[in-house]
């Protein structure tokens, strides 16, 4: 789960990771009031959206006076912010973070993430942080220092020394940098993060080390033990269809193609997307209704997919194991009647009571195309969207 920068900074404060003073605002007046309480100017007005690259898109502005703070808040709040990470459609800004401006001497990069290959937490850092870290990674990857931490051994002194010497950090800031990494590592483990990224991590004119930006992703599977973080969820930042699907416990991800598909089992769903592509079409979504799906879940799935305007045809691919084919077929018929079908639907099913299932679909009077196997299903669906 993604959270906002201001929420990530709340977590940082809980773990003594230094951040600038600041607060979130949802109105211009609020933003101006917060700016006035920060003890002087400049202040920084920052768009809060679940995407990075805001600086480049005009979503981060420095204000030297109250008037300027108001101007920036008015401009950013409600804007459609387009950044390299939002895609061309951009994202509506509904929240701001107003922070005390900092005297930046240097911008560094620091991140922690789970490396699946080594099954370790990898800490990455670079002396050249800021808005163009991707360029540094491409141009001079040797400038990025990586340290892998075994989760059973935890963070050790030598890890910190490797980072500090790799960065060639000045003496004055080594201790505070080490403390910050230590605290961040504790946060990462305790809160079940999958990613923590600070870009930039700054060194101020007064030799302070501070997280100027904060990106934190939490492993969704661990949210049951983090009720505090669950309250950070902002469904305004999520795809509305994905939000609805999550309410029905459907594993659904919206994609760019025009073939909607409903499948039971994640492996079968992946294979189905592959055959759709192989037949020359593009999947509009990934949807796994679960190995033990009920007819009701298929109905919910179908309703969500049909609401997606880019979907021109739907492929339903079910293996009837726990869910018997006849029960499933009745579910499809019921769903099709209740949601109203006006695009082609291809059904491929196999498994327990398949004959009975096919009979139910054939006698339903609905415009359902039945496929005999996966290849046939793929060809029929590709033809349907052409
Ligand atoms: P991002 O573009 O979404 O990653 O947003 P950031 O929070 O990283 O902000 C982008 C850039 O704005 C930073 O790299 C800084 O150069 C600049 N910036 C942010 N806060 C301050 C500040 O307090 N003072 C100054 N001078 N610049 C800031
Ligand atoms: Mn940043």
mmCIF file of N, CA and C in Angstrom, residues 216-319:
data_model
loop_
_atom_site.group_PDB
_atom_site.id
_atom_site.type_symbol
_atom_site.label_atom_id
_atom_site.label_comp_id
_atom_site.label_asym_id
_atom_site.label_seq_id
_atom_site.Cartn_x
_atom_site.Cartn_y
_atom_site.Cartn_z
ATOM 1 N N UNK A 216 7.081 5.855 1.371
ATOM 2 C CA UNK A 216 7.011 4.599 2.127
ATOM 3 C C UNK A 216 5.915 3.717 1.535
ATOM 4 N N UNK A 217 6.255 2.505 1.163
ATOM 5 C CA UNK A 217 5.262 1.517 0.731
ATOM 6 C C UNK A 217 5.216 0.410 1.781
ATOM 7 N N UNK A 218 3.994 0.017 2.146
ATOM 8 C CA UNK A 218 3.837 -1.032 3.150
ATOM 9 C C UNK A 218 3.334 -2.302 2.461
ATOM 10 N N UNK A 219 3.872 -3.439 2.880
ATOM 11 C CA UNK A 219 3.409 -4.719 2.355
ATOM 12 C C UNK A 219 1.929 -4.907 2.736
ATOM 13 N N UNK A 220 1.063 -4.960 1.736
ATOM 14 C CA UNK A 220 -0.385 -5.031 1.999
ATOM 15 C C UNK A 220 -0.762 -6.273 2.817
ATOM 16 N N UNK A 221 0.013 -7.341 2.649
ATOM 17 C CA UNK A 221 -0.301 -8.572 3.378
ATOM 18 C C UNK A 221 -0.055 -8.449 4.882
ATOM 19 N N UNK A 222 0.635 -7.389 5.285
ATOM 20 C CA UNK A 222 0.943 -7.214 6.708
ATOM 21 C C UNK A 222 0.036 -6.184 7.367
ATOM 22 N N UNK A 223 -0.887 -5.629 6.596
ATOM 23 C CA UNK A 223 -1.693 -4.527 7.136
ATOM 24 C C UNK A 223 -2.588 -4.939 8.295
ATOM 25 N N UNK A 224 -2.898 -6.229 8.370
ATOM 26 C CA UNK A 224 -3.756 -6.679 9.470
ATOM 27 C C UNK A 224 -3.134 -6.379 10.834
ATOM 28 N N UNK A 225 -1.804 -6.245 10.883
ATOM 29 C CA UNK A 225 -1.184 -5.943 12.181
ATOM 30 C C UNK A 225 -0.717 -4.499 12.282
ATOM 31 N N UNK A 226 -1.208 -3.666 11.367
ATOM 32 C CA UNK A 226 -0.865 -2.236 11.435
ATOM 33 C C UNK A 226 -2.107 -1.390 11.230
ATOM 34 N N UNK A 227 -2.997 -1.438 12.205
ATOM 35 C CA UNK A 227 -4.260 -0.701 12.080
ATOM 36 C C UNK A 227 -4.012 0.797 11.890
ATOM 37 N N UNK A 228 -2.940 1.305 12.534
ATOM 38 C CA UNK A 228 -2.613 2.725 12.420
ATOM 39 C C UNK A 228 -2.313 3.096 10.968
ATOM 40 N N UNK A 229 -1.617 2.202 10.288
ATOM 41 C CA UNK A 229 -1.247 2.498 8.898
ATOM 42 C C UNK A 229 -2.444 2.299 7.958
ATOM 43 N N UNK A 230 -3.282 1.353 8.305
ATOM 44 C CA UNK A 230 -4.478 1.112 7.495
ATOM 45 C C UNK A 230 -5.310 2.395 7.388
ATOM 46 N N UNK A 231 -5.298 3.190 8.456
ATOM 47 C CA UNK A 231 -6.069 4.439 8.436
ATOM 48 C C UNK A 231 -5.429 5.478 7.500
ATOM 49 N N UNK A 232 -4.220 5.229 7.037
ATOM 50 C CA UNK A 232 -3.555 6.116 6.077
ATOM 51 C C UNK A 232 -4.045 5.895 4.650
ATOM 52 N N UNK A 233 -4.788 4.823 4.442
ATOM 53 C CA UNK A 233 -5.193 4.518 3.071
ATOM 54 C C UNK A 233 -6.016 5.664 2.488
ATOM 55 N N UNK A 234 -5.677 6.069 1.264
ATOM 56 C CA UNK A 234 -6.389 7.160 0.613
ATOM 57 C C UNK A 234 -6.950 6.623 -0.704
ATOM 58 N N UNK A 235 -8.225 6.234 -0.672
ATOM 59 C CA UNK A 235 -8.801 5.598 -1.863
ATOM 60 C C UNK A 235 -8.990 6.590 -3.008
ATOM 61 N N UNK A 236 -8.915 7.909 -2.704
ATOM 62 C CA UNK A 236 -8.949 8.897 -3.790
ATOM 63 C C UNK A 236 -7.764 8.726 -4.735
ATOM 64 N N UNK A 237 -6.690 8.125 -4.218
ATOM 65 C CA UNK A 237 -5.477 7.964 -5.027
ATOM 66 C C UNK A 237 -5.468 6.639 -5.775
ATOM 67 N N UNK A 238 -6.495 5.817 -5.531
ATOM 68 C CA UNK A 238 -6.504 4.498 -6.154
ATOM 69 C C UNK A 238 -7.515 4.441 -7.293
ATOM 70 N N UNK A 239 -7.345 3.493 -8.161
ATOM 71 C CA UNK A 239 -8.278 3.267 -9.257
ATOM 72 C C UNK A 239 -9.634 2.874 -8.658
ATOM 73 N N UNK A 240 -10.737 3.600 -9.004
ATOM 74 C CA UNK A 240 -12.031 3.310 -8.378
ATOM 75 C C UNK A 240 -12.489 1.862 -8.575
ATOM 76 N N UNK A 241 -12.194 1.291 -9.737
ATOM 77 C CA UNK A 241 -12.586 -0.104 -9.966
ATOM 78 C C UNK A 241 -11.783 -1.043 -9.071
ATOM 79 N N UNK A 242 -10.514 -0.707 -8.856
ATOM 80 C CA UNK A 242 -9.675 -1.542 -7.993
ATOM 81 C C UNK A 242 -10.135 -1.445 -6.538
ATOM 82 N N UNK A 243 -10.602 -0.253 -6.148
ATOM 83 C CA UNK A 243 -11.112 -0.075 -4.785
ATOM 84 C C UNK A 243 -12.340 -0.960 -4.579
ATOM 85 N N UNK A 244 -13.253 -0.926 -5.576
ATOM 86 C CA UNK A 244 -14.470 -1.727 -5.456
ATOM 87 C C UNK A 244 -14.134 -3.222 -5.444
ATOM 88 N N UNK A 245 -13.215 -3.623 -6.322
ATOM 89 C CA UNK A 245 -12.831 -5.038 -6.378
ATOM 90 C C UNK A 245 -12.254 -5.492 -5.038
ATOM 91 N N UNK A 246 -11.485 -4.623 -4.385
ATOM 92 C CA UNK A 246 -10.878 -5.017 -3.109
ATOM 93 C C UNK A 246 -11.945 -5.206 -2.034
ATOM 94 N N UNK A 247 -13.077 -4.476 -2.163
ATOM 95 C CA UNK A 247 -14.166 -4.669 -1.201
ATOM 96 C C UNK A 247 -14.788 -6.066 -1.325
ATOM 97 N N UNK A 248 -14.725 -6.631 -2.539
ATOM 98 C CA UNK A 248 -15.265 -7.983 -2.756
ATOM 99 C C UNK A 248 -14.180 -9.057 -2.667
ATOM 100 N N UNK A 249 -12.976 -8.669 -2.205
ATOM 101 C CA UNK A 249 -11.861 -9.613 -2.116
ATOM 102 C C UNK A 249 -11.457 -10.208 -3.456
ATOM 103 N N UNK A 250 -11.599 -9.429 -4.512
ATOM 104 C CA UNK A 250 -11.159 -9.896 -5.818
ATOM 105 C C UNK A 250 -9.756 -9.358 -6.063
ATOM 106 N N UNK A 251 -8.872 -10.201 -6.594
ATOM 107 C CA UNK A 251 -7.541 -9.710 -6.962
ATOM 108 C C UNK A 251 -7.628 -9.111 -8.349
ATOM 109 N N UNK A 252 -7.740 -7.803 -8.401
ATOM 110 C CA UNK A 252 -7.998 -7.137 -9.675
ATOM 111 C C UNK A 252 -7.001 -6.024 -9.907
ATOM 112 N N UNK A 253 -6.440 -6.004 -11.102
ATOM 113 C CA UNK A 253 -5.559 -4.901 -11.491
ATOM 114 C C UNK A 253 -5.986 -4.422 -12.866
ATOM 115 N N UNK A 254 -6.238 -3.143 -12.966
ATOM 116 C CA UNK A 254 -6.671 -2.536 -14.215
ATOM 117 C C UNK A 254 -5.471 -2.361 -15.155
ATOM 118 N N UNK A 255 -5.624 -2.807 -16.404
ATOM 119 C CA UNK A 255 -4.542 -2.684 -17.383
ATOM 120 C C UNK A 255 -5.033 -1.892 -18.604
ATOM 121 N N UNK A 256 -4.208 -1.847 -19.664
ATOM 122 C CA UNK A 256 -4.506 -0.934 -20.779
ATOM 123 C C UNK A 256 -5.295 -1.520 -21.952
ATOM 124 N N UNK A 257 -5.385 -2.841 -22.063
ATOM 125 C CA UNK A 257 -5.998 -3.448 -23.247
ATOM 126 C C UNK A 257 -7.512 -3.361 -23.253
ATOM 127 N N UNK A 258 -8.160 -4.148 -24.149
ATOM 128 C CA UNK A 258 -9.624 -4.080 -24.239
ATOM 129 C C UNK A 258 -10.332 -5.418 -24.031
ATOM 130 N N UNK A 259 -9.566 -6.458 -23.674
ATOM 131 C CA UNK A 259 -10.191 -7.746 -23.382
ATOM 132 C C UNK A 259 -10.267 -7.940 -21.859
ATOM 133 N N UNK A 260 -11.489 -7.843 -21.339
ATOM 134 C CA UNK A 260 -11.674 -8.083 -19.910
ATOM 135 C C UNK A 260 -11.579 -9.572 -19.658
ATOM 136 N N UNK A 261 -11.026 -9.980 -18.517
ATOM 137 C CA UNK A 261 -11.025 -11.412 -18.252
ATOM 138 C C UNK A 261 -11.224 -11.730 -16.788
ATOM 139 N N UNK A 262 -11.953 -12.829 -16.572
ATOM 140 C CA UNK A 262 -12.260 -13.299 -15.220
ATOM 141 C C UNK A 262 -11.781 -14.728 -15.121
ATOM 142 N N UNK A 263 -10.908 -14.988 -14.169
ATOM 143 C CA UNK A 263 -10.291 -16.299 -14.078
ATOM 144 C C UNK A 263 -10.222 -16.716 -12.608
ATOM 145 N N UNK A 264 -10.322 -18.030 -12.348
ATOM 146 C CA UNK A 264 -10.150 -18.452 -10.956
ATOM 147 C C UNK A 264 -8.786 -19.073 -10.738
ATOM 148 N N UNK A 265 -7.975 -18.399 -9.952
ATOM 149 C CA UNK A 265 -6.614 -18.843 -9.682
ATOM 150 C C UNK A 265 -5.624 -17.916 -10.356
ATOM 151 N N UNK A 266 -4.628 -17.450 -9.591
ATOM 152 C CA UNK A 266 -3.676 -16.469 -10.114
ATOM 153 C C UNK A 266 -2.841 -17.041 -11.254
ATOM 154 N N UNK A 267 -2.449 -18.328 -11.136
ATOM 155 C CA UNK A 267 -1.628 -18.938 -12.181
ATOM 156 C C UNK A 267 -2.385 -19.026 -13.490
ATOM 157 N N UNK A 268 -3.645 -19.444 -13.379
ATOM 158 C CA UNK A 268 -4.487 -19.539 -14.583
ATOM 159 C C UNK A 268 -4.734 -18.138 -15.162
ATOM 160 N N UNK A 269 -4.839 -17.157 -14.291
ATOM 161 C CA UNK A 269 -5.053 -15.783 -14.759
ATOM 162 C C UNK A 269 -3.854 -15.289 -15.560
ATOM 163 N N UNK A 270 -2.651 -15.608 -15.077
ATOM 164 C CA UNK A 270 -1.439 -15.213 -15.808
ATOM 165 C C UNK A 270 -1.403 -15.907 -17.163
ATOM 166 N N UNK A 271 -1.695 -17.217 -17.171
ATOM 167 C CA UNK A 271 -1.667 -17.987 -18.414
ATOM 168 C C UNK A 271 -2.709 -17.445 -19.387
ATOM 169 N N UNK A 272 -3.868 -17.054 -18.854
ATOM 170 C CA UNK A 272 -4.935 -16.532 -19.708
ATOM 171 C C UNK A 272 -4.508 -15.216 -20.356
ATOM 172 N N UNK A 273 -3.841 -14.359 -19.576
ATOM 173 C CA UNK A 273 -3.351 -13.113 -20.152
ATOM 174 C C UNK A 273 -2.336 -13.391 -21.249
ATOM 175 N N UNK A 274 -1.497 -14.391 -21.030
ATOM 176 C CA UNK A 274 -0.517 -14.766 -22.057
ATOM 177 C C UNK A 274 -1.193 -15.206 -23.350
ATOM 178 N N UNK A 275 -2.230 -16.043 -23.229
ATOM 179 C CA UNK A 275 -2.842 -16.531 -24.473
ATOM 180 C C UNK A 275 -3.637 -15.423 -25.180
ATOM 181 N N UNK A 276 -4.171 -14.498 -24.395
ATOM 182 C CA UNK A 276 -4.859 -13.353 -25.011
ATOM 183 C C UNK A 276 -3.858 -12.567 -25.861
ATOM 184 N N UNK A 277 -2.693 -12.337 -25.300
ATOM 185 C CA UNK A 277 -1.640 -11.601 -26.018
ATOM 186 C C UNK A 277 -1.160 -12.389 -27.236
ATOM 187 N N UNK A 278 -0.995 -13.687 -27.045
ATOM 188 C CA UNK A 278 -0.504 -14.525 -28.136
ATOM 189 C C UNK A 278 -1.477 -14.514 -29.315
ATOM 190 N N UNK A 279 -2.754 -14.378 -29.006
ATOM 191 C CA UNK A 279 -3.750 -14.349 -30.074
ATOM 192 C C UNK A 279 -3.845 -12.960 -30.711
ATOM 193 N N UNK A 280 -3.009 -12.043 -30.240
ATOM 194 C CA UNK A 280 -2.959 -10.729 -30.878
ATOM 195 C C UNK A 280 -3.856 -9.681 -30.234
ATOM 196 N N UNK A 281 -4.381 -9.959 -29.037
ATOM 197 C CA UNK A 281 -5.209 -8.972 -28.338
ATOM 198 C C UNK A 281 -4.502 -8.548 -27.044
ATOM 199 N N UNK A 282 -5.064 -7.572 -26.350
ATOM 200 C CA UNK A 282 -4.446 -7.072 -25.125
ATOM 201 C C UNK A 282 -5.421 -7.165 -23.951
ATOM 202 N N UNK A 283 -4.991 -7.737 -22.831
ATOM 203 C CA UNK A 283 -5.875 -7.814 -21.661
ATOM 204 C C UNK A 283 -6.164 -6.437 -21.054
ATOM 205 N N UNK A 284 -7.407 -6.236 -20.637
ATOM 206 C CA UNK A 284 -7.817 -4.975 -20.008
ATOM 207 C C UNK A 284 -7.630 -5.031 -18.508
ATOM 208 N N UNK A 285 -7.364 -6.224 -18.009
ATOM 209 C CA UNK A 285 -7.218 -6.361 -16.556
ATOM 210 C C UNK A 285 -6.639 -7.715 -16.210
ATOM 211 N N UNK A 286 -6.211 -7.789 -14.967
ATOM 212 C CA UNK A 286 -5.910 -9.074 -14.353
ATOM 213 C C UNK A 286 -7.016 -9.264 -13.332
ATOM 214 N N UNK A 287 -7.722 -10.388 -13.377
ATOM 215 C CA UNK A 287 -8.682 -10.651 -12.308
ATOM 216 C C UNK A 287 -8.678 -12.108 -11.903
ATOM 217 N N UNK A 288 -8.319 -12.317 -10.662
ATOM 218 C CA UNK A 288 -8.359 -13.660 -10.095
ATOM 219 C C UNK A 288 -9.459 -13.652 -9.045
ATOM 220 N N UNK A 289 -10.535 -14.412 -9.312
ATOM 221 C CA UNK A 289 -11.632 -14.453 -8.345
ATOM 222 C C UNK A 289 -11.375 -15.498 -7.246
ATOM 223 N N UNK A 290 -10.207 -16.132 -7.329
ATOM 224 C CA UNK A 290 -9.824 -17.076 -6.275
ATOM 225 C C UNK A 290 -10.122 -18.514 -6.658
ATOM 226 N N UNK A 291 -9.261 -19.425 -6.202
ATOM 227 C CA UNK A 291 -9.432 -20.839 -6.529
ATOM 228 C C UNK A 291 -10.765 -21.370 -6.032
ATOM 229 N N UNK A 292 -11.221 -20.876 -4.892
ATOM 230 C CA UNK A 292 -12.483 -21.344 -4.324
ATOM 231 C C UNK A 292 -13.604 -20.354 -4.563
ATOM 232 N N UNK A 293 -13.611 -19.751 -5.748
ATOM 233 C CA UNK A 293 -14.586 -18.693 -6.033
ATOM 234 C C UNK A 293 -16.020 -19.197 -6.010
ATOM 235 N N UNK A 294 -16.914 -18.327 -5.631
ATOM 236 C CA UNK A 294 -18.335 -18.638 -5.682
ATOM 237 C C UNK A 294 -18.936 -17.957 -6.903
ATOM 238 N N UNK A 295 -20.167 -18.392 -7.261
ATOM 239 C CA UNK A 295 -20.860 -17.788 -8.390
ATOM 240 C C UNK A 295 -21.038 -16.294 -8.146
ATOM 241 N N UNK A 296 -21.234 -15.927 -6.894
ATOM 242 C CA UNK A 296 -21.427 -14.526 -6.532
ATOM 243 C C UNK A 296 -20.190 -13.684 -6.832
ATOM 244 N N UNK A 297 -19.023 -14.285 -6.590
ATOM 245 C CA UNK A 297 -17.787 -13.546 -6.875
ATOM 246 C C UNK A 297 -17.607 -13.338 -8.365
ATOM 247 N N UNK A 298 -18.017 -14.342 -9.154
ATOM 248 C CA UNK A 298 -17.950 -14.194 -10.608
ATOM 249 C C UNK A 298 -18.877 -13.050 -11.031
ATOM 250 N N UNK A 299 -20.034 -12.991 -10.407
ATOM 251 C CA UNK A 299 -20.996 -11.930 -10.726
ATOM 252 C C UNK A 299 -20.408 -10.551 -10.399
ATOM 253 N N UNK A 300 -19.798 -10.421 -9.224
ATOM 254 C CA UNK A 300 -19.173 -9.152 -8.848
ATOM 255 C C UNK A 300 -18.067 -8.769 -9.824
ATOM 256 N N UNK A 301 -17.285 -9.789 -10.177
ATOM 257 C CA UNK A 301 -16.191 -9.560 -11.119
ATOM 258 C C UNK A 301 -16.706 -9.062 -12.455
ATOM 259 N N UNK A 302 -17.737 -9.711 -12.954
ATOM 260 C CA UNK A 302 -18.305 -9.347 -14.256
ATOM 261 C C UNK A 302 -18.856 -7.916 -14.212
ATOM 262 N N UNK A 303 -19.506 -7.573 -13.121
ATOM 263 C CA UNK A 303 -20.088 -6.234 -12.997
ATOM 264 C C UNK A 303 -18.991 -5.158 -13.043
ATOM 265 N N UNK A 304 -17.889 -5.424 -12.342
ATOM 266 C CA UNK A 304 -16.783 -4.450 -12.321
ATOM 267 C C UNK A 304 -16.153 -4.315 -13.706
ATOM 268 N N UNK A 305 -15.923 -5.436 -14.353
ATOM 269 C CA UNK A 305 -15.280 -5.400 -15.666
ATOM 270 C C UNK A 305 -16.156 -4.698 -16.701
ATOM 271 N N UNK A 306 -17.474 -4.939 -16.623
ATOM 272 C CA UNK A 306 -18.359 -4.319 -17.618
ATOM 273 C C UNK A 306 -18.475 -2.813 -17.423
ATOM 274 N N UNK A 307 -18.112 -2.344 -16.235
ATOM 275 C CA UNK A 307 -18.167 -0.904 -16.000
ATOM 276 C C UNK A 307 -16.942 -0.185 -16.584
ATOM 277 N N UNK A 308 -15.936 -0.950 -16.939
ATOM 278 C CA UNK A 308 -14.701 -0.414 -17.510
ATOM 279 C C UNK A 308 -14.954 -0.132 -18.994
ATOM 280 N N UNK A 309 -14.944 1.164 -19.350
ATOM 281 C CA UNK A 309 -15.364 1.558 -20.706
ATOM 282 C C UNK A 309 -14.481 1.029 -21.822
ATOM 283 N N UNK A 310 -13.222 0.741 -21.505
ATOM 284 C CA UNK A 310 -12.352 0.292 -22.588
ATOM 285 C C UNK A 310 -12.552 -1.182 -22.948
ATOM 286 N N UNK A 311 -13.306 -1.896 -22.128
ATOM 287 C CA UNK A 311 -13.515 -3.323 -22.369
ATOM 288 C C UNK A 311 -14.493 -3.560 -23.521
ATOM 289 N N UNK A 312 -14.029 -4.280 -24.546
ATOM 290 C CA UNK A 312 -14.861 -4.532 -25.733
ATOM 291 C C UNK A 312 -15.356 -5.979 -25.795
ATOM 292 N N UNK A 313 -14.773 -6.834 -25.007
ATOM 293 C CA UNK A 313 -15.213 -8.229 -24.934
ATOM 294 C C UNK A 313 -14.660 -8.830 -23.645
ATOM 295 N N UNK A 314 -15.337 -9.876 -23.162
ATOM 296 C CA UNK A 314 -14.896 -10.482 -21.906
ATOM 297 C C UNK A 314 -14.638 -11.976 -22.106
ATOM 298 N N UNK A 315 -13.525 -12.420 -21.565
ATOM 299 C CA UNK A 315 -13.227 -13.847 -21.572
ATOM 300 C C UNK A 315 -13.328 -14.367 -20.140
ATOM 301 N N UNK A 316 -14.201 -15.348 -19.957
ATOM 302 C CA UNK A 316 -14.308 -15.974 -18.643
ATOM 303 C C UNK A 316 -13.682 -17.352 -18.743
ATOM 304 N N UNK A 317 -12.663 -17.576 -17.942
ATOM 305 C CA UNK A 317 -11.929 -18.831 -18.016
ATOM 306 C C UNK A 317 -11.885 -19.462 -16.627
ATOM 307 N N UNK A 318 -12.667 -20.537 -16.473
ATOM 308 C CA UNK A 318 -12.810 -21.121 -15.135
ATOM 309 C C UNK A 318 -12.460 -22.606 -15.146
ATOM 310 N N UNK A 319 -11.659 -22.986 -14.174
ATOM 311 C CA UNK A 319 -11.457 -24.407 -13.953
ATOM 312 C C UNK A 319 -12.314 -24.813 -12.765
#
